[in-house]
Amino acid sequence: GNSVTQMEGPVTLSEEAFLTINCTYTATGYPSLFWYVQYPGEGLQLLLKATKADDKGSNKGFEATYRKETTSFHLEKGSVQVSDSAVYFCARTNTGGFKTIFGAGTRLFVKA
Amino acid sequence: DTGVSQDPRHKITKRGQNVTFRCDPISEHNRLYWYRQTLGQGPEFLTYFQNEAQLEKSRLLSDRFSAERPKGSFSTLEIQRTEQGDSAMYLCASSFRRGQDTEAFFGQGTRLTVV
């Protein structure tokens, strides 16, 4: 089964709203955690990452903190823009770190 | 180097035909991955190479699928006797193994439609 679970979308927000997309994972060991973003018509891009517990990844105003105690890596942004509309994928590496396991994705729509 | 490139971007084929996709990874990357993504789902791992060695294949990769990376650079993914269920986006990614830092860089994918 899928070992990365993220909240179902779509999520629809108004511009400047606060965003949270929840993500939890199951894993043995200490995987690296990632958020990827897929803008309309484009390929997957790495948004941010964290490689050990309590690390905070950040990029373009987005943040996520590696919480080992809750096995979570929730994505947050304080003020979303229309240009943030995309599909967001939470992901982790497997034990051994050679492949990436993805959640199902959460589509975000931001309205002006 | 502009990143991972895949060719073609789109392929429409009739059921039963064979198709081959190509991936050119970032030049210094020693690992190359193939994923499949269907509508509304995240990418699913198919196989990966370290240099020219294919080190793991998913159970998703039936015997109609074969992947090669003959010189440890570009890779090809071939699907024989295509079926409608093979319709998906096929993604290639590459990475450079360096400690825990194994983030993968993805190409834009090849969208396969089997009619």
PDB file of C-alpha atoms in Angstrom:
ATOM      1  CA  GLY A   1       0.000   0.000   0.000  1.00  0.00           C
ATOM      2  CA  ASN A   2       0.895   3.630  -0.309  1.00  0.00           C
ATOM      3  CA  SER A   3       3.073   4.760   2.550  1.00  0.00           C
ATOM      4  CA  VAL A   4       2.599   8.466   1.934  1.00  0.00           C
ATOM      5  CA  THR A   5      -0.849   9.875   2.681  1.00  0.00           C
ATOM      6  CA  GLN A   6      -1.815  13.434   1.929  1.00  0.00           C
ATOM      7  CA  MET A   7      -5.061  15.311   2.208  1.00  0.00           C
ATOM      8  CA  GLU A   8      -7.450  14.969  -0.654  1.00  0.00           C
ATOM      9  CA  GLY A   9      -8.119  17.879  -2.893  1.00  0.00           C
ATOM     10  CA  PRO A  10      -9.026  19.975  -4.486  1.00  0.00           C
ATOM     11  CA  VAL A  11      -8.244  22.735  -2.061  1.00  0.00           C
ATOM     12  CA  THR A  12      -9.656  26.107  -3.091  1.00  0.00           C
ATOM     13  CA  LEU A  13      -8.410  29.274  -1.416  1.00  0.00           C
ATOM     14  CA  SER A  14      -8.605  32.982  -1.993  1.00  0.00           C
ATOM     15  CA  GLU A  15      -5.438  34.904  -2.672  1.00  0.00           C
ATOM     16  CA  GLU A  16      -3.475  35.744   0.504  1.00  0.00           C
ATOM     17  CA  ALA A  17      -5.127  32.934   2.488  1.00  0.00           C
ATOM     18  CA  PHE A  18      -3.102  30.582   4.678  1.00  0.00           C
ATOM     19  CA  LEU A  19      -2.378  27.170   3.209  1.00  0.00           C
ATOM     20  CA  THR A  20      -1.867  23.846   4.937  1.00  0.00           C
ATOM     21  CA  ILE A  21      -1.641  20.548   3.079  1.00  0.00           C
ATOM     22  CA  ASN A  22      -1.288  17.630   5.456  1.00  0.00           C
ATOM     23  CA  CYS A  23       1.057  14.753   4.782  1.00  0.00           C
ATOM     24  CA  THR A  24       1.877  11.716   6.882  1.00  0.00           C
ATOM     25  CA  TYR A  25       4.130   8.819   6.079  1.00  0.00           C
ATOM     26  CA  THR A  26       4.938   5.332   7.261  1.00  0.00           C
ATOM     27  CA  ALA A  27       8.525   4.169   7.116  1.00  0.00           C
ATOM     28  CA  THR A  28      11.207   2.207   8.840  1.00  0.00           C
ATOM     29  CA  GLY A  29      14.411   4.055   9.403  1.00  0.00           C
ATOM     30  CA  TYR A  30      14.902   7.682   8.551  1.00  0.00           C
ATOM     31  CA  PRO A  31      13.703   8.591   5.083  1.00  0.00           C
ATOM     32  CA  SER A  32      14.251  11.922   3.422  1.00  0.00           C
ATOM     33  CA  LEU A  33      11.012  13.837   2.865  1.00  0.00           C
ATOM     34  CA  PHE A  34      10.042  16.028  -0.064  1.00  0.00           C
ATOM     35  CA  TRP A  35       7.343  18.189  -1.492  1.00  0.00           C
ATOM     36  CA  TYR A  36       7.143  18.281  -5.278  1.00  0.00           C
ATOM     37  CA  VAL A  37       4.944  20.643  -7.288  1.00  0.00           C
ATOM     38  CA  GLN A  38       3.458  20.165 -10.738  1.00  0.00           C
ATOM     39  CA  TYR A  39       2.257  23.338 -12.425  1.00  0.00           C
ATOM     40  CA  PRO A  40      -0.273  23.016 -15.266  1.00  0.00           C
ATOM     41  CA  GLY A  41       1.415  21.619 -18.358  1.00  0.00           C
ATOM     42  CA  GLU A  42       4.787  21.234 -16.677  1.00  0.00           C
ATOM     43  CA  GLY A  43       6.851  18.457 -15.142  1.00  0.00           C
ATOM     44  CA  LEU A  44       7.388  17.685 -11.486  1.00  0.00           C
ATOM     45  CA  GLN A  45       9.662  20.102  -9.686  1.00  0.00           C
ATOM     46  CA  LEU A  46      11.184  19.736  -6.274  1.00  0.00           C
ATOM     47  CA  LEU A  47       9.710  22.416  -4.000  1.00  0.00           C
ATOM     48  CA  LEU A  48      11.495  21.652  -0.728  1.00  0.00           C
ATOM     49  CA  LYS A  49      13.027  18.832   1.223  1.00  0.00           C
ATOM     50  CA  ALA A  50      14.160  17.753   4.693  1.00  0.00           C
ATOM     51  CA  THR A  51      16.604  14.967   5.359  1.00  0.00           C
ATOM     52  CA  LYS A  52      16.399  14.464   9.127  1.00  0.00           C
ATOM     53  CA  ALA A  53      14.048  14.923  12.054  1.00  0.00           C
ATOM     54  CA  ASP A  54      13.218  18.530  13.006  1.00  0.00           C
ATOM     55  CA  ASP A  55      14.691  19.866   9.766  1.00  0.00           C
ATOM     56  CA  LYS A  56      12.590  22.567   8.132  1.00  0.00           C
ATOM     57  CA  GLY A  57      12.555  22.772   4.354  1.00  0.00           C
ATOM     58  CA  SER A  58      11.587  26.070   2.799  1.00  0.00           C
ATOM     59  CA  ASN A  59      11.313  27.608  -0.637  1.00  0.00           C
ATOM     60  CA  LYS A  60       9.203  30.308  -2.322  1.00  0.00           C
ATOM     61  CA  GLY A  61       7.419  31.045   0.961  1.00  0.00           C
ATOM     62  CA  PHE A  62       6.474  27.394   1.499  1.00  0.00           C
ATOM     63  CA  GLU A  63       7.670  25.525   4.585  1.00  0.00           C
ATOM     64  CA  ALA A  64       7.466  21.994   5.948  1.00  0.00           C
ATOM     65  CA  THR A  65       8.981  20.522   9.103  1.00  0.00           C
ATOM     66  CA  TYR A  66      10.087  16.890   9.427  1.00  0.00           C
ATOM     67  CA  ARG A  67       8.198  15.631  12.488  1.00  0.00           C
ATOM     68  CA  LYS A  68       9.383  12.168  13.395  1.00  0.00           C
ATOM     69  CA  GLU A  69       7.150  11.867  16.463  1.00  0.00           C
ATOM     70  CA  THR A  70       4.008  12.363  14.375  1.00  0.00           C
ATOM     71  CA  THR A  71       5.496  11.025  11.100  1.00  0.00           C
ATOM     72  CA  SER A  72       4.295  14.152   9.355  1.00  0.00           C
ATOM     73  CA  PHE A  73       5.597  16.689   6.880  1.00  0.00           C
ATOM     74  CA  HIS A  74       2.792  19.205   6.455  1.00  0.00           C
ATOM     75  CA  LEU A  75       3.195  21.906   3.817  1.00  0.00           C
ATOM     76  CA  GLU A  76       2.357  25.491   4.800  1.00  0.00           C
ATOM     77  CA  LYS A  77       2.394  28.908   3.234  1.00  0.00           C
ATOM     78  CA  GLY A  78       1.306  32.071   4.948  1.00  0.00           C
ATOM     79  CA  SER A  79      -0.158  33.877   1.943  1.00  0.00           C
ATOM     80  CA  VAL A  80      -0.913  32.044  -1.289  1.00  0.00           C
ATOM     81  CA  GLN A  81      -0.934  33.600  -4.732  1.00  0.00           C
ATOM     82  CA  VAL A  82      -2.848  32.694  -7.872  1.00  0.00           C
ATOM     83  CA  SER A  83       0.443  31.467  -9.335  1.00  0.00           C
ATOM     84  CA  ASP A  84       0.630  28.805  -6.605  1.00  0.00           C
ATOM     85  CA  SER A  85      -2.237  26.934  -8.251  1.00  0.00           C
ATOM     86  CA  ALA A  86      -0.789  23.498  -8.984  1.00  0.00           C
ATOM     87  CA  VAL A  87      -0.746  19.904  -7.788  1.00  0.00           C
ATOM     88  CA  TYR A  88       1.442  19.270  -4.741  1.00  0.00           C
ATOM     89  CA  PHE A  89       2.950  15.855  -4.032  1.00  0.00           C
ATOM     90  CA  CYS A  90       4.378  14.761  -0.725  1.00  0.00           C
ATOM     91  CA  ALA A  91       7.069  12.112  -1.064  1.00  0.00           C
ATOM     92  CA  ARG A  92       9.667  10.147   0.820  1.00  0.00           C
ATOM     93  CA  THR A  93      12.623   8.021  -0.076  1.00  0.00           C
ATOM     94  CA  ASN A  94      12.507   4.320   0.607  1.00  0.00           C
ATOM     95  CA  THR A  95      14.863   2.547   3.007  1.00  0.00           C
ATOM     96  CA  GLY A  96      18.154   2.675   1.183  1.00  0.00           C
ATOM     97  CA  GLY A  97      17.208   5.980  -0.386  1.00  0.00           C
ATOM     98  CA  PHE A  98      17.226   4.958  -4.022  1.00  0.00           C
ATOM     99  CA  LYS A  99      13.623   5.609  -4.982  1.00  0.00           C
ATOM    100  CA  THR A 100      10.972   8.168  -4.209  1.00  0.00           C
ATOM    101  CA  ILE A 101       7.509   7.131  -3.032  1.00  0.00           C
ATOM    102  CA  PHE A 102       4.784   9.654  -3.732  1.00  0.00           C
ATOM    103  CA  GLY A 103       1.442  10.511  -2.259  1.00  0.00           C
ATOM    104  CA  ALA A 104      -1.563  10.848  -4.545  1.00  0.00           C
ATOM    105  CA  GLY A 105      -1.218  14.612  -4.853  1.00  0.00           C
ATOM    106  CA  THR A 106      -3.357  17.536  -3.715  1.00  0.00           C
ATOM    107  CA  ARG A 107      -4.653  19.997  -6.271  1.00  0.00           C
ATOM    108  CA  LEU A 108      -4.661  23.626  -5.123  1.00  0.00           C
ATOM    109  CA  PHE A 109      -6.745  26.328  -6.770  1.00  0.00           C
ATOM    110  CA  VAL A 110      -6.117  29.910  -5.705  1.00  0.00           C
ATOM    111  CA  LYS A 111      -8.755  32.472  -6.705  1.00  0.00           C
ATOM    112  CA  ALA A 112      -7.972  36.144  -7.228  1.00  0.00           C
TER     113      ALA A 112
ATOM    114  CA  ASP B   1      22.694  21.011 -19.324  1.00  0.00           C
ATOM    115  CA  THR B   2      19.042  21.909 -19.159  1.00  0.00           C
ATOM    116  CA  GLY B   3      17.834  19.010 -17.053  1.00  0.00           C
ATOM    117  CA  VAL B   4      16.209  15.684 -17.782  1.00  0.00           C
ATOM    118  CA  SER B   5      14.779  15.445 -21.267  1.00  0.00           C
ATOM    119  CA  GLN B   6      12.316  12.906 -22.592  1.00  0.00           C
ATOM    120  CA  ASP B   7      11.286  12.070 -26.108  1.00  0.00           C
ATOM    121  CA  PRO B   8       8.665  12.010 -27.454  1.00  0.00           C
ATOM    122  CA  ARG B   9       6.444  14.235 -25.348  1.00  0.00           C
ATOM    123  CA  HIS B  10       3.314  12.600 -26.671  1.00  0.00           C
ATOM    124  CA  LYS B  11       2.670   9.234 -28.306  1.00  0.00           C
ATOM    125  CA  ILE B  12      -0.574   7.839 -29.626  1.00  0.00           C
ATOM    126  CA  THR B  13      -0.466   4.209 -30.649  1.00  0.00           C
ATOM    127  CA  LYS B  14      -2.854   1.446 -31.545  1.00  0.00           C
ATOM    128  CA  ARG B  15      -3.373  -1.434 -29.167  1.00  0.00           C
ATOM    129  CA  GLY B  16      -0.910  -4.216 -29.854  1.00  0.00           C
ATOM    130  CA  GLN B  17       1.833  -1.974 -31.214  1.00  0.00           C
ATOM    131  CA  ASN B  18       5.253  -1.570 -29.614  1.00  0.00           C
ATOM    132  CA  VAL B  19       6.481   1.812 -28.395  1.00  0.00           C
ATOM    133  CA  THR B  20       9.850   3.041 -27.182  1.00  0.00           C
ATOM    134  CA  PHE B  21      10.574   6.137 -25.125  1.00  0.00           C
ATOM    135  CA  ARG B  22      13.914   7.781 -24.534  1.00  0.00           C
ATOM    136  CA  CYS B  23      15.269   9.633 -21.516  1.00  0.00           C
ATOM    137  CA  ASP B  24      18.424  11.723 -21.323  1.00  0.00           C
ATOM    138  CA  PRO B  25      19.327  12.386 -17.681  1.00  0.00           C
ATOM    139  CA  ILE B  26      21.347  15.227 -16.223  1.00  0.00           C
ATOM    140  CA  SER B  27      24.847  14.438 -17.394  1.00  0.00           C
ATOM    141  CA  GLU B  28      26.640  13.886 -14.091  1.00  0.00           C
ATOM    142  CA  HIS B  29      23.823  11.853 -12.541  1.00  0.00           C
ATOM    143  CA  ASN B  30      24.546   8.186 -12.008  1.00  0.00           C
ATOM    144  CA  ARG B  31      21.011   7.112 -11.117  1.00  0.00           C
ATOM    145  CA  LEU B  32      18.093   7.026 -13.500  1.00  0.00           C
ATOM    146  CA  TYR B  33      14.490   6.171 -12.695  1.00  0.00           C
ATOM    147  CA  TRP B  34      11.309   5.450 -14.588  1.00  0.00           C
ATOM    148  CA  TYR B  35       7.918   6.210 -13.086  1.00  0.00           C
ATOM    149  CA  ARG B  36       4.366   5.955 -14.363  1.00  0.00           C
ATOM    150  CA  GLN B  37       1.680   8.469 -13.468  1.00  0.00           C
ATOM    151  CA  THR B  38      -2.008   8.008 -14.144  1.00  0.00           C
ATOM    152  CA  LEU B  39      -4.641  10.705 -13.856  1.00  0.00           C
ATOM    153  CA  GLY B  40      -5.237  11.828 -10.302  1.00  0.00           C
ATOM    154  CA  GLN B  41      -2.416   9.753  -8.854  1.00  0.00           C
ATOM    155  CA  GLY B  42       1.143  10.329  -7.826  1.00  0.00           C
ATOM    156  CA  PRO B  43       3.987   8.820  -9.812  1.00  0.00           C
ATOM    157  CA  GLU B  44       4.560   5.097  -9.249  1.00  0.00           C
ATOM    158  CA  PHE B  45       8.045   3.660  -9.340  1.00  0.00           C
ATOM    159  CA  LEU B  46       8.795   1.296 -12.226  1.00  0.00           C
ATOM    160  CA  THR B  47      12.542   0.712 -12.271  1.00  0.00           C
ATOM    161  CA  TYR B  48      15.896   2.291 -11.642  1.00  0.00           C
ATOM    162  CA  PHE B  49      19.467   2.119 -12.858  1.00  0.00           C
ATOM    163  CA  GLN B  50      22.707   2.908 -11.180  1.00  0.00           C
ATOM    164  CA  ASN B  51      25.041   3.600 -14.071  1.00  0.00           C
ATOM    165  CA  GLU B  52      24.218   0.855 -16.583  1.00  0.00           C
ATOM    166  CA  ALA B  53      22.986  -1.697 -14.035  1.00  0.00           C
ATOM    167  CA  GLN B  54      19.247  -2.129 -13.574  1.00  0.00           C
ATOM    168  CA  LEU B  55      19.005  -2.663  -9.824  1.00  0.00           C
ATOM    169  CA  GLU B  56      15.297  -2.890  -9.139  1.00  0.00           C
ATOM    170  CA  LYS B  57      12.091  -3.442 -11.040  1.00  0.00           C
ATOM    171  CA  SER B  58       8.619  -2.923  -9.659  1.00  0.00           C
ATOM    172  CA  ARG B  59       5.972  -5.595  -9.914  1.00  0.00           C
ATOM    173  CA  LEU B  60       4.136  -3.011 -12.020  1.00  0.00           C
ATOM    174  CA  LEU B  61       6.675  -3.686 -14.750  1.00  0.00           C
ATOM    175  CA  SER B  62       5.205  -6.671 -16.546  1.00  0.00           C
ATOM    176  CA  ASP B  63       7.214  -8.752 -18.990  1.00  0.00           C
ATOM    177  CA  ARG B  64       5.914  -6.534 -21.807  1.00  0.00           C
ATOM    178  CA  PHE B  65       8.024  -3.713 -20.404  1.00  0.00           C
ATOM    179  CA  SER B  66      11.777  -3.521 -20.747  1.00  0.00           C
ATOM    180  CA  ALA B  67      14.190  -0.763 -19.882  1.00  0.00           C
ATOM    181  CA  GLU B  68      17.821  -0.355 -20.795  1.00  0.00           C
ATOM    182  CA  ARG B  69      20.622   2.033 -20.063  1.00  0.00           C
ATOM    183  CA  PRO B  70      23.380   0.574 -22.198  1.00  0.00           C
ATOM    184  CA  LYS B  71      26.213   2.999 -21.526  1.00  0.00           C
ATOM    185  CA  GLY B  72      25.088   4.438 -18.257  1.00  0.00           C
ATOM    186  CA  SER B  73      23.861   7.606 -19.922  1.00  0.00           C
ATOM    187  CA  PHE B  74      20.504   7.725 -21.756  1.00  0.00           C
ATOM    188  CA  SER B  75      17.819   5.137 -21.165  1.00  0.00           C
ATOM    189  CA  THR B  76      15.007   3.624 -23.187  1.00  0.00           C
ATOM    190  CA  LEU B  77      11.717   2.170 -22.000  1.00  0.00           C
ATOM    191  CA  GLU B  78       9.973  -0.175 -24.415  1.00  0.00           C
ATOM    192  CA  ILE B  79       6.433  -1.439 -24.106  1.00  0.00           C
ATOM    193  CA  GLN B  80       5.535  -4.382 -26.321  1.00  0.00           C
ATOM    194  CA  ARG B  81       2.001  -5.273 -27.395  1.00  0.00           C
ATOM    195  CA  THR B  82       0.544  -2.172 -25.811  1.00  0.00           C
ATOM    196  CA  GLU B  83      -2.790  -2.350 -24.001  1.00  0.00           C
ATOM    197  CA  GLN B  84      -5.251   0.412 -23.208  1.00  0.00           C
ATOM    198  CA  GLY B  85      -4.276   0.141 -19.559  1.00  0.00           C
ATOM    199  CA  ASP B  86      -0.779   1.255 -20.485  1.00  0.00           C
ATOM    200  CA  SER B  87      -2.104   4.749 -21.217  1.00  0.00           C
ATOM    201  CA  ALA B  88      -0.352   7.035 -18.743  1.00  0.00           C
ATOM    202  CA  MET B  89       2.378   9.615 -18.351  1.00  0.00           C
ATOM    203  CA  TYR B  90       5.806   7.969 -18.236  1.00  0.00           C
ATOM    204  CA  LEU B  91       8.272  10.006 -16.233  1.00  0.00           C
ATOM    205  CA  CYS B  92      12.014   9.743 -16.135  1.00  0.00           C
ATOM    206  CA  ALA B  93      14.113  11.139 -13.328  1.00  0.00           C
ATOM    207  CA  SER B  94      17.763  11.213 -12.426  1.00  0.00           C
ATOM    208  CA  SER B  95      19.809  11.801  -9.325  1.00  0.00           C
ATOM    209  CA  PHE B  96      23.345  11.713  -8.025  1.00  0.00           C
ATOM    210  CA  ARG B  97      23.923   9.499  -5.034  1.00  0.00           C
ATOM    211  CA  ARG B  98      25.546  11.611  -2.353  1.00  0.00           C
ATOM    212  CA  GLY B  99      24.927  10.585   1.225  1.00  0.00           C
ATOM    213  CA  GLN B 100      21.281  11.142   2.109  1.00  0.00           C
ATOM    214  CA  ASP B 101      20.818  13.760  -0.568  1.00  0.00           C
ATOM    215  CA  THR B 102      18.994  11.701  -3.151  1.00  0.00           C
ATOM    216  CA  GLU B 103      16.459  14.143  -4.550  1.00  0.00           C
ATOM    217  CA  ALA B 104      15.361  13.223  -8.028  1.00  0.00           C
ATOM    218  CA  PHE B 105      15.036  15.650 -10.920  1.00  0.00           C
ATOM    219  CA  PHE B 106      12.202  14.857 -13.271  1.00  0.00           C
ATOM    220  CA  GLY B 107      11.686  15.256 -16.973  1.00  0.00           C
ATOM    221  CA  GLN B 108       8.427  16.519 -18.417  1.00  0.00           C
ATOM    222  CA  GLY B 109       7.294  13.037 -19.269  1.00  0.00           C
ATOM    223  CA  THR B 110       5.988  11.137 -22.264  1.00  0.00           C
ATOM    224  CA  ARG B 111       2.223  10.911 -22.422  1.00  0.00           C
ATOM    225  CA  LEU B 112       1.158   7.617 -23.963  1.00  0.00           C
ATOM    226  CA  THR B 113      -2.340   7.088 -25.293  1.00  0.00           C
ATOM    227  CA  VAL B 114      -3.260   3.613 -26.481  1.00  0.00           C
ATOM    228  CA  VAL B 115      -6.358   3.554 -28.687  1.00  0.00           C
TER     229      VAL B 115
END
